[in-house]
Short mmCIF file of C-alpha atoms and ligand atoms in Angstrom, two decimals:
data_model
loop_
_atom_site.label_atom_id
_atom_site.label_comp_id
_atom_site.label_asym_id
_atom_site.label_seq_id
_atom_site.Cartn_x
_atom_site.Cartn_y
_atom_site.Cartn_z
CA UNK A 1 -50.56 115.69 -111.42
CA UNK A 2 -49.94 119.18 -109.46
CA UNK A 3 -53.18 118.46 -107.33
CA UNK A 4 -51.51 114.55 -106.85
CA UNK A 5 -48.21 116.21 -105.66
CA UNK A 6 -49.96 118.63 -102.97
CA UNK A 7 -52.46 116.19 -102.06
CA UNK A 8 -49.57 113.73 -101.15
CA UNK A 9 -47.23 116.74 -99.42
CA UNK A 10 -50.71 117.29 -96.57
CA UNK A 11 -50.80 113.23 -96.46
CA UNK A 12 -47.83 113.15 -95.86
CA UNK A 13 -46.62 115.97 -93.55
CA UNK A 14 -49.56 114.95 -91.20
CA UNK A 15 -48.32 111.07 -90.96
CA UNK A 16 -45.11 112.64 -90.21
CA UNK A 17 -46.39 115.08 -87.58
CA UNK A 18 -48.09 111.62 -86.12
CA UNK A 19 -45.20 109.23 -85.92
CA UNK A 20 -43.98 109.22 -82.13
CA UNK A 21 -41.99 105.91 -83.13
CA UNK A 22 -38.03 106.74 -84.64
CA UNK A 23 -38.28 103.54 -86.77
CA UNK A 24 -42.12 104.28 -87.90
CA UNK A 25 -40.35 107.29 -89.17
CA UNK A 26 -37.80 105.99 -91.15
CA UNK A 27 -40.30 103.66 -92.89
CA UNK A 28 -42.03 106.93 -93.77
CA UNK A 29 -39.10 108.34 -95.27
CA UNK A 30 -38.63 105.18 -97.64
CA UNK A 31 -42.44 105.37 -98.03
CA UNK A 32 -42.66 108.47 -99.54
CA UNK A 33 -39.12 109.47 -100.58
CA UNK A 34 -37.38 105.91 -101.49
CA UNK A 35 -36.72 104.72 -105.37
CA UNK A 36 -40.27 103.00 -105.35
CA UNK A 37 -41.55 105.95 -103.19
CA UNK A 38 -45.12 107.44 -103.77
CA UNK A 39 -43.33 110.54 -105.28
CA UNK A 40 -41.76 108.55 -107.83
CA UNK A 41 -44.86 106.69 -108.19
CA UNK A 42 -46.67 109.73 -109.57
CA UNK A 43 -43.99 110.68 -111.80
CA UNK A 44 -43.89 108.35 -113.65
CA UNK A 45 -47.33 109.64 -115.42
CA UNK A 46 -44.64 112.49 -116.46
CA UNK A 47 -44.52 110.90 -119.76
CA UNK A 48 -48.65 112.12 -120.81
CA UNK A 49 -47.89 115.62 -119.40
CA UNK A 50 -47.64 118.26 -122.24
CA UNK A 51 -43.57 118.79 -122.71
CA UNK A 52 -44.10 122.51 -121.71
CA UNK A 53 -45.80 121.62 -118.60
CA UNK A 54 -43.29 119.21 -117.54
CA UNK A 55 -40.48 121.82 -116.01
CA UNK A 56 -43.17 123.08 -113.67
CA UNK A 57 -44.20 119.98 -112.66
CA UNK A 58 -40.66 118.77 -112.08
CA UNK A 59 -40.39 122.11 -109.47
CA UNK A 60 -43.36 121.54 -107.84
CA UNK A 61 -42.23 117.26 -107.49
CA UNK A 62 -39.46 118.31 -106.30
CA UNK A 63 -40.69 121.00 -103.09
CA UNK A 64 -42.88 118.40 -102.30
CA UNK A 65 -39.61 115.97 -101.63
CA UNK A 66 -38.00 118.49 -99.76
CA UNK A 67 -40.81 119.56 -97.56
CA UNK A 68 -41.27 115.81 -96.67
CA UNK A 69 -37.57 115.40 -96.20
CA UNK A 70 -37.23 118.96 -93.85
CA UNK A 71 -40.26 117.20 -92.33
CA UNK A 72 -38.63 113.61 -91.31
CA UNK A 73 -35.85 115.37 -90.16
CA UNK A 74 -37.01 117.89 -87.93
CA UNK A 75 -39.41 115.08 -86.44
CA UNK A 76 -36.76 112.71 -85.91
CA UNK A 77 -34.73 115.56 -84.09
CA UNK A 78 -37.51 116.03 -81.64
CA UNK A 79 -37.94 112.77 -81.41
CA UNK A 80 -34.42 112.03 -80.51
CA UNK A 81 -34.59 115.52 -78.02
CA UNK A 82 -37.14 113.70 -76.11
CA UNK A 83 -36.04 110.58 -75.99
CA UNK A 84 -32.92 111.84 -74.51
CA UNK A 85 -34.87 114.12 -71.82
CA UNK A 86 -37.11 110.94 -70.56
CA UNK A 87 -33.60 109.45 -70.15
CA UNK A 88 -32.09 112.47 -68.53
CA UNK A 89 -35.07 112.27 -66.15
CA UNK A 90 -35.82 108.72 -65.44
CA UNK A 91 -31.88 107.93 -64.94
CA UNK A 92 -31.55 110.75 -62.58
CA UNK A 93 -29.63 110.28 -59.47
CA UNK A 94 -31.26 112.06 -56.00
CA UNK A 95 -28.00 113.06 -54.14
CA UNK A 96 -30.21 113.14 -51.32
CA UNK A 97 -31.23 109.86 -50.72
CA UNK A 98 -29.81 107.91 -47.79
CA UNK A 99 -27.44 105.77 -48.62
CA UNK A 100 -28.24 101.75 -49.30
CA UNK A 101 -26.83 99.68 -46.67
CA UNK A 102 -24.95 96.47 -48.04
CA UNK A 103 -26.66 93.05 -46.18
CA UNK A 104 -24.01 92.16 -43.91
CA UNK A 105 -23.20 88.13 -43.88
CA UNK A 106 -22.38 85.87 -41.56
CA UNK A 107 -20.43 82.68 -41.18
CA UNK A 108 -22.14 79.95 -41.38
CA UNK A 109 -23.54 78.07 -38.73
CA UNK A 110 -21.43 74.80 -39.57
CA UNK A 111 -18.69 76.89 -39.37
CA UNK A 112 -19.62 78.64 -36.45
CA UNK A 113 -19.78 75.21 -34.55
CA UNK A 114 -16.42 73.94 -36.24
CA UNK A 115 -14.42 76.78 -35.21
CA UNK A 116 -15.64 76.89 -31.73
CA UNK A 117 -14.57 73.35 -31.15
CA UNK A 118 -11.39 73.83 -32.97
CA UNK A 119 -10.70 76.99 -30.11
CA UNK A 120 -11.05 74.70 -27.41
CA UNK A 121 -8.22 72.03 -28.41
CA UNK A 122 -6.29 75.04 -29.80
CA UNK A 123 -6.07 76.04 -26.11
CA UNK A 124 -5.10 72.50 -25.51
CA UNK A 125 -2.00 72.41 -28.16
CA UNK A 126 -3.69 70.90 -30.85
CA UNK A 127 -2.69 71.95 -34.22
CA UNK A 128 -5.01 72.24 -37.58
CA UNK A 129 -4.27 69.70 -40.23
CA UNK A 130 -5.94 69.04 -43.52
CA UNK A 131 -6.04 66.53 -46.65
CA UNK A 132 -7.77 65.98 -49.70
CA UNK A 133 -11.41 65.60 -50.15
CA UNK A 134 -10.91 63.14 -52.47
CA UNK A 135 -8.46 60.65 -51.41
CA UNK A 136 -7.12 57.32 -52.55
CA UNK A 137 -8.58 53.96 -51.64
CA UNK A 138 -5.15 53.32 -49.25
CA UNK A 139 -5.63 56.38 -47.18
CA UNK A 140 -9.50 56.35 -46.43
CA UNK A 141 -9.13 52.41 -46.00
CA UNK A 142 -5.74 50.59 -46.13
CA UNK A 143 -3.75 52.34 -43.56
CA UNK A 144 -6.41 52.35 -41.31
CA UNK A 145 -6.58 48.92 -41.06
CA UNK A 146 -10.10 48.57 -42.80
CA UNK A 147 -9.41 45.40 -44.64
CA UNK A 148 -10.70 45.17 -48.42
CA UNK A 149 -13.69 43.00 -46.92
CA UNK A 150 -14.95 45.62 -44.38
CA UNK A 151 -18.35 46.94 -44.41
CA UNK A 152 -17.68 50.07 -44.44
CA UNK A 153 -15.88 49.53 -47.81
CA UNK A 154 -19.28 48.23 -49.57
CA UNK A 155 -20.20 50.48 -52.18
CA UNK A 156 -23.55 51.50 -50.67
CA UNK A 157 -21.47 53.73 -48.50
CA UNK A 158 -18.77 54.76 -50.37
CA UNK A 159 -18.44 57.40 -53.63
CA UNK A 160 -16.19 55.99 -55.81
CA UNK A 161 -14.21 58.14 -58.43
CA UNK A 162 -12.66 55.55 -60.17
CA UNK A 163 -11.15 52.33 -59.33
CA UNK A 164 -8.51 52.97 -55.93
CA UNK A 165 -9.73 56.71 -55.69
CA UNK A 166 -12.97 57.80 -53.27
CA UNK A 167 -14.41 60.46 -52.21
CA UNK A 168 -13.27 60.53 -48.10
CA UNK A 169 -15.70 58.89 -45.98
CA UNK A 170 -14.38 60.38 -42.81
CA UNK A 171 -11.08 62.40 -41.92
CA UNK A 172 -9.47 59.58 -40.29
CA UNK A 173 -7.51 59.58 -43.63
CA UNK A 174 -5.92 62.68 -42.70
CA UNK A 175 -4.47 60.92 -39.27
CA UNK A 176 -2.00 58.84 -41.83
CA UNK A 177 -1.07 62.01 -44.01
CA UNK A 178 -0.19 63.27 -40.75
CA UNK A 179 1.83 60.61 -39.32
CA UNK A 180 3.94 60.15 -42.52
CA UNK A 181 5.07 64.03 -42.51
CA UNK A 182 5.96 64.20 -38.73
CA UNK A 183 7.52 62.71 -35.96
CA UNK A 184 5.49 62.37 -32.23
CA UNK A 185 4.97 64.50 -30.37
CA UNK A 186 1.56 64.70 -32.67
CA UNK A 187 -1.33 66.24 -31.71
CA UNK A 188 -3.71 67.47 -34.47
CA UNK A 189 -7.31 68.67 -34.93
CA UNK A 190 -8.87 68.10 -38.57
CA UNK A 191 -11.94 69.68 -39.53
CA UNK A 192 -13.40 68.40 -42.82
CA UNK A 193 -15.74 67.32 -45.16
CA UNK A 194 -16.73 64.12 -45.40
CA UNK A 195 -18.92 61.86 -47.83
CA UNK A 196 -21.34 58.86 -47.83
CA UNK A 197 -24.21 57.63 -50.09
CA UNK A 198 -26.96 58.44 -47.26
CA UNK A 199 -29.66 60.55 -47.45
CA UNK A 200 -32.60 61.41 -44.91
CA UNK A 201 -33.45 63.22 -42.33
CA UNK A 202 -30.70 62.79 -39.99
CA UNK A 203 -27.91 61.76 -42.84
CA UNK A 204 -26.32 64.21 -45.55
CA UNK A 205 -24.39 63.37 -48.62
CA UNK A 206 -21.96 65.74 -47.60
CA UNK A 207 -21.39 66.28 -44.14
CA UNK A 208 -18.81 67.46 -42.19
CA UNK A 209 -16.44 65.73 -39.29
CA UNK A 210 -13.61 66.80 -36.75
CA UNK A 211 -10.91 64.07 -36.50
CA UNK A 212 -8.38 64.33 -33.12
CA UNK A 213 -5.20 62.98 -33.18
CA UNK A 214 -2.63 62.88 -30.30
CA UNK A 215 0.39 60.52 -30.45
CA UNK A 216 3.57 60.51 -27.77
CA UNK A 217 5.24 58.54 -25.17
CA UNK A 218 3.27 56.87 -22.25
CA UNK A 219 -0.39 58.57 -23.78
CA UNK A 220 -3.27 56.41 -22.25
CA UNK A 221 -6.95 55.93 -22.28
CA UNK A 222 -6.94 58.32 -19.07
CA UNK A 223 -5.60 60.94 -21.82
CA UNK A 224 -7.94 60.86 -24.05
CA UNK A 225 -10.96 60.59 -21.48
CA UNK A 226 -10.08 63.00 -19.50
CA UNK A 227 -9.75 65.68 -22.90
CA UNK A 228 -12.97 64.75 -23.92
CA UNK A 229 -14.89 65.45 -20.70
CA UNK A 230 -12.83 68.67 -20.35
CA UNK A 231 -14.11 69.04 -24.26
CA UNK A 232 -18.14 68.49 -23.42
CA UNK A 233 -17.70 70.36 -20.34
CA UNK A 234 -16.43 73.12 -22.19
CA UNK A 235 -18.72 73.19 -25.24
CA UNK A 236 -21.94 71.18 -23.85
CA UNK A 237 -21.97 73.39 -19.88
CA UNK A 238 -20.27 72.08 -16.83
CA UNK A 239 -23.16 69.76 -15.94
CA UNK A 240 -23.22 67.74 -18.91
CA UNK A 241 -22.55 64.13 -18.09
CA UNK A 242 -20.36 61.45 -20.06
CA UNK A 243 -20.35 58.13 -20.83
CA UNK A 244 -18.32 56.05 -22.74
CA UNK A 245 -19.44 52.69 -24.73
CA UNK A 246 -17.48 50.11 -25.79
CA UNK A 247 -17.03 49.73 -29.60
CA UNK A 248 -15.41 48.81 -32.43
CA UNK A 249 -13.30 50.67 -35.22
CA UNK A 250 -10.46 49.45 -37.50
CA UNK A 251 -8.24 51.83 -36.46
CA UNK A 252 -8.31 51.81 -32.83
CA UNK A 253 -8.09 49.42 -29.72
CA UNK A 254 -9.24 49.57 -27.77
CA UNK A 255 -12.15 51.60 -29.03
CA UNK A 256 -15.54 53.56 -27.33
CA UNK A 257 -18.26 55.61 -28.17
CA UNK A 258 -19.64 58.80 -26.40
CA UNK A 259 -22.30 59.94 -25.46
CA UNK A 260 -23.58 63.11 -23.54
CA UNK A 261 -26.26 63.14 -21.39
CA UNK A 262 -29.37 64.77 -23.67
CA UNK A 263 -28.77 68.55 -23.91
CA UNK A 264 -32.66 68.81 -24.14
CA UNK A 265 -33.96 66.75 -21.51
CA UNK A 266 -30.53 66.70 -19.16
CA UNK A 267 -31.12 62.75 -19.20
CA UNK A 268 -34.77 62.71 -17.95
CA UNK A 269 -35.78 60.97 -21.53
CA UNK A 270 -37.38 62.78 -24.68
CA UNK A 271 -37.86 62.17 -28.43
CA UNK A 272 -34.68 64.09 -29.46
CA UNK A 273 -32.58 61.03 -26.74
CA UNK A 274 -35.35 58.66 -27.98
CA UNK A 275 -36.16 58.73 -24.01
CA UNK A 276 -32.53 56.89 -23.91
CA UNK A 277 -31.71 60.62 -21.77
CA UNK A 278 -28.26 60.35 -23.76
CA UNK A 279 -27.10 61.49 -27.06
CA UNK A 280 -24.11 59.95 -29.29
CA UNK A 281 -21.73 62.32 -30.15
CA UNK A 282 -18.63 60.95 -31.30
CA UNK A 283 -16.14 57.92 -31.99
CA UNK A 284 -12.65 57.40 -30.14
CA UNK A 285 -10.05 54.78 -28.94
CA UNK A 286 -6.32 54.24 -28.77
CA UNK A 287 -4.32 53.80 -31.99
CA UNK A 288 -4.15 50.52 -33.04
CA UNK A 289 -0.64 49.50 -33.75
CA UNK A 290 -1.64 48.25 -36.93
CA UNK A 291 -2.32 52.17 -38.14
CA UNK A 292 1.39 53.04 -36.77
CA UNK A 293 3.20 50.07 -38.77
CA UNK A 294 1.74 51.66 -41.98
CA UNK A 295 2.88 55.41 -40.47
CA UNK A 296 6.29 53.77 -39.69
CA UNK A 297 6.19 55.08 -36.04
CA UNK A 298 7.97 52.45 -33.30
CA UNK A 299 4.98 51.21 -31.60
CA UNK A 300 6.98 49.74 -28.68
CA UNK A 301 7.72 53.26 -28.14
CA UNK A 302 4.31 55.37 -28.98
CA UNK A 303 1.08 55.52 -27.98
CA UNK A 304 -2.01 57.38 -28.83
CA UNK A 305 -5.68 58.24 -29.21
CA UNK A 306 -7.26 59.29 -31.89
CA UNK A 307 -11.63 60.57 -32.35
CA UNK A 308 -14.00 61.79 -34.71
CA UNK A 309 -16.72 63.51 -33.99
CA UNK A 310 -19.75 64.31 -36.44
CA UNK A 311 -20.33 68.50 -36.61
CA UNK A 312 -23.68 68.55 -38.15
CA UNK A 313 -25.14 66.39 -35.22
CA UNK A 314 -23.66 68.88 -32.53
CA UNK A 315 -24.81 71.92 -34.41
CA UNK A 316 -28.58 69.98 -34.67
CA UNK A 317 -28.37 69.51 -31.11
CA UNK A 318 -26.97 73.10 -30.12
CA UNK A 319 -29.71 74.57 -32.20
CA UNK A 320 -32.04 72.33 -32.33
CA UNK A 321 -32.40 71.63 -35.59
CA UNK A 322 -34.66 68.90 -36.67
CA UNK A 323 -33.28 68.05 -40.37
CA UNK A 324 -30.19 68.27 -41.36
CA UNK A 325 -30.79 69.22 -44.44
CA UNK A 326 -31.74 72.59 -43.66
CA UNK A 327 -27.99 73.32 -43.12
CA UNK A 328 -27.33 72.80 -46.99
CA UNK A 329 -31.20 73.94 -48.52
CA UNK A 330 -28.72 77.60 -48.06
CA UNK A 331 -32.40 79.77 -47.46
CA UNK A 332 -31.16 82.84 -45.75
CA UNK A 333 -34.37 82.47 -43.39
CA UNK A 334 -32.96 79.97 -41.69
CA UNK A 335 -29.27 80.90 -42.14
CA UNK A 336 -29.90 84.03 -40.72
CA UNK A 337 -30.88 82.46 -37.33
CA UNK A 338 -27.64 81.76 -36.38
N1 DAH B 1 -13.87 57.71 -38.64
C1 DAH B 1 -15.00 57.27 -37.83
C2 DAH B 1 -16.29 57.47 -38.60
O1 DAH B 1 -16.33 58.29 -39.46
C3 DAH B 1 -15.08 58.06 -36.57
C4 DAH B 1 -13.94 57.76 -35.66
C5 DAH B 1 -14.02 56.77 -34.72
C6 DAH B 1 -12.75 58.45 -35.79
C7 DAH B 1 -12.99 56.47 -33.87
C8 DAH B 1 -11.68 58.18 -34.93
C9 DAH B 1 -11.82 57.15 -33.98
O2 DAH B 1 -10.53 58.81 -35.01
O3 DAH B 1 -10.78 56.89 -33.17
O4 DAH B 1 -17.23 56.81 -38.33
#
């Protein structure tokens, strides 16, 4: 049994000396030292020992437990030592080093394009107005004189929330939430976006729209054309033409389209003008008296013009962009263009 004892103290110092592992360790510990441990293991032959020969053996069991004990312990303190020096080491800071410059951002290019049209009727009085995203069924529609059995209200077009509430197909919504607060002289500029169920290359979900509003005594078509060309000339260059088409919206009346002459081809015909040489840009007209009976203004007394124009499709054309979903896809390697 003496022999067992030192032959398991060399086992089991060497495993010890081994183990480079903290947890390894403690198994060793319960291996050897634990209640069903090897040293208890060969005790239990204690009961064929001679009685005399027992105390001795008893000694000797119980250096061997210390030894391994002292052993575990003084392993797991290196152990632990160098653990604590790899840490030291690897987590070490080089005072050094040059500092890491923080990416700078940038607004985006949307945004870019919104506020720079905003500046230019800033200049001209305008004022910034806003309204809800989503908006009820009497704003986006009603009060604008879009009749329950309009197109536009067809549910391929529209996102509805639930029954009376949408999500805003346009800002023209926010012309009415304008009216209703203030008296004339109005004359507001609403950025915002604006929602459809559309989706390809040239359409967006989401997209985003500048409505104009400008109401007061004796306004007149010559108003409103003469701030839009002063408009394209300022954001398009001085030699951009114009050109108005007669159209149709709910809400005004007369009503016209316009277009610029293409900023690619300056009207000589290419694929971005569909060789037409001019490009759409935006809807306008005069308010329709209908929209100021549901504003309660006196429309023997006011007049007005109101337009919208589409900011996605003048940031396309400024940058030339060829899909517009590359202004939501958010990849910084094409953000980072602008
Ligand atoms: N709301 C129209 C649209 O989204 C654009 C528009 C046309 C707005 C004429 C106007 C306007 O204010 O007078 O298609």
């Amino acid at each position: 049994m003496k022999d067992q004892l030192e032959a398991l103290r060399g086992a089991a110092l060497e495993e010890i000396a081994q183990t480079a592992d903290l947890r390894v360790l403690e198994d060793a510990r319960v291996k050897y030292l634990g209640r069903k441990g090897r040293v208890t293991e060969i005790l239990r032959g204690l009961a064929q020992v001679p009685a005399e020969e027992r105390p001795a053996i008893g000694q000797i069991a119980n250096a061997v437990k210390e030894a391994i004990g002292t052993a575990i312990d003084a392993r797991k303190a290196g152990l632990e030592a160098e653990a604590e020096a790899h840490r030291a080491s690897s987590e070490a800071v080089d005072l050094s080093l040059p500092g890491r410059h923080p990416r700078r951002g940038h607004m985006h290019v949307i945004n870019q394009v919104t506020d720079e049209i905003l500046d230019i009727f800033f200049e001209l009085g305008f004022q910034v107005a806003a309204g809800p995203d989503v908006e009820t069924e009497y704003y986006n529609f009603d009060s604008l004189n879009i009749r329950p059995d309009h197109p536009a209200r067809d549910s391929h077009d529209t996102f509805f929330v639930k029954p009376g509430v949408v999500l805003r197909t346009h800002t023209s919504p926010v012309q009415m939430r304008v009216m209703e607060r203030t008296q004339p002289p109005v004359a507001v500029v609403v950025p915002g976006r604006v929602y459809r169920v559309d989706y390809d290359a040239s359409h967006s979900p989401m997209f985003n729209q500048i409505e104009g509003l400008l109401v007061d005594e004796g306004i007149t078509f010559a108003d409103l054309k003469g701030t839009l060309l002063m408009f394209i000339h300022r954001f398009f260059g001085k030699d951009t033409k114009m050109r108005l088409r007669p159209s149709f919206f709910p809400f005004t009346e007369p009503s016209a389209e316009v277009d610029i002459s293409c900023t690619v081809c300056k009207g000589q015909g290419c694929r971005v003008c569909k060789n037409s040489g001019w490009l759409e840009i935006l809807g306008c007209g005069m308010v329709n008296p209908e929209v100021f009976k549901y504003a309660k203004y006196d429309y023997g007394k006011y007049t007005g013009y109101a337009f919208g124009l589409g900011v996605d499709r003048i940031a396309m054309l400024r940058h030339a962009i060829t899909s517009i979903s590359h202004l939501y896809e958010n990849d910084l390697r094409f953000l980072e263009q602008f």
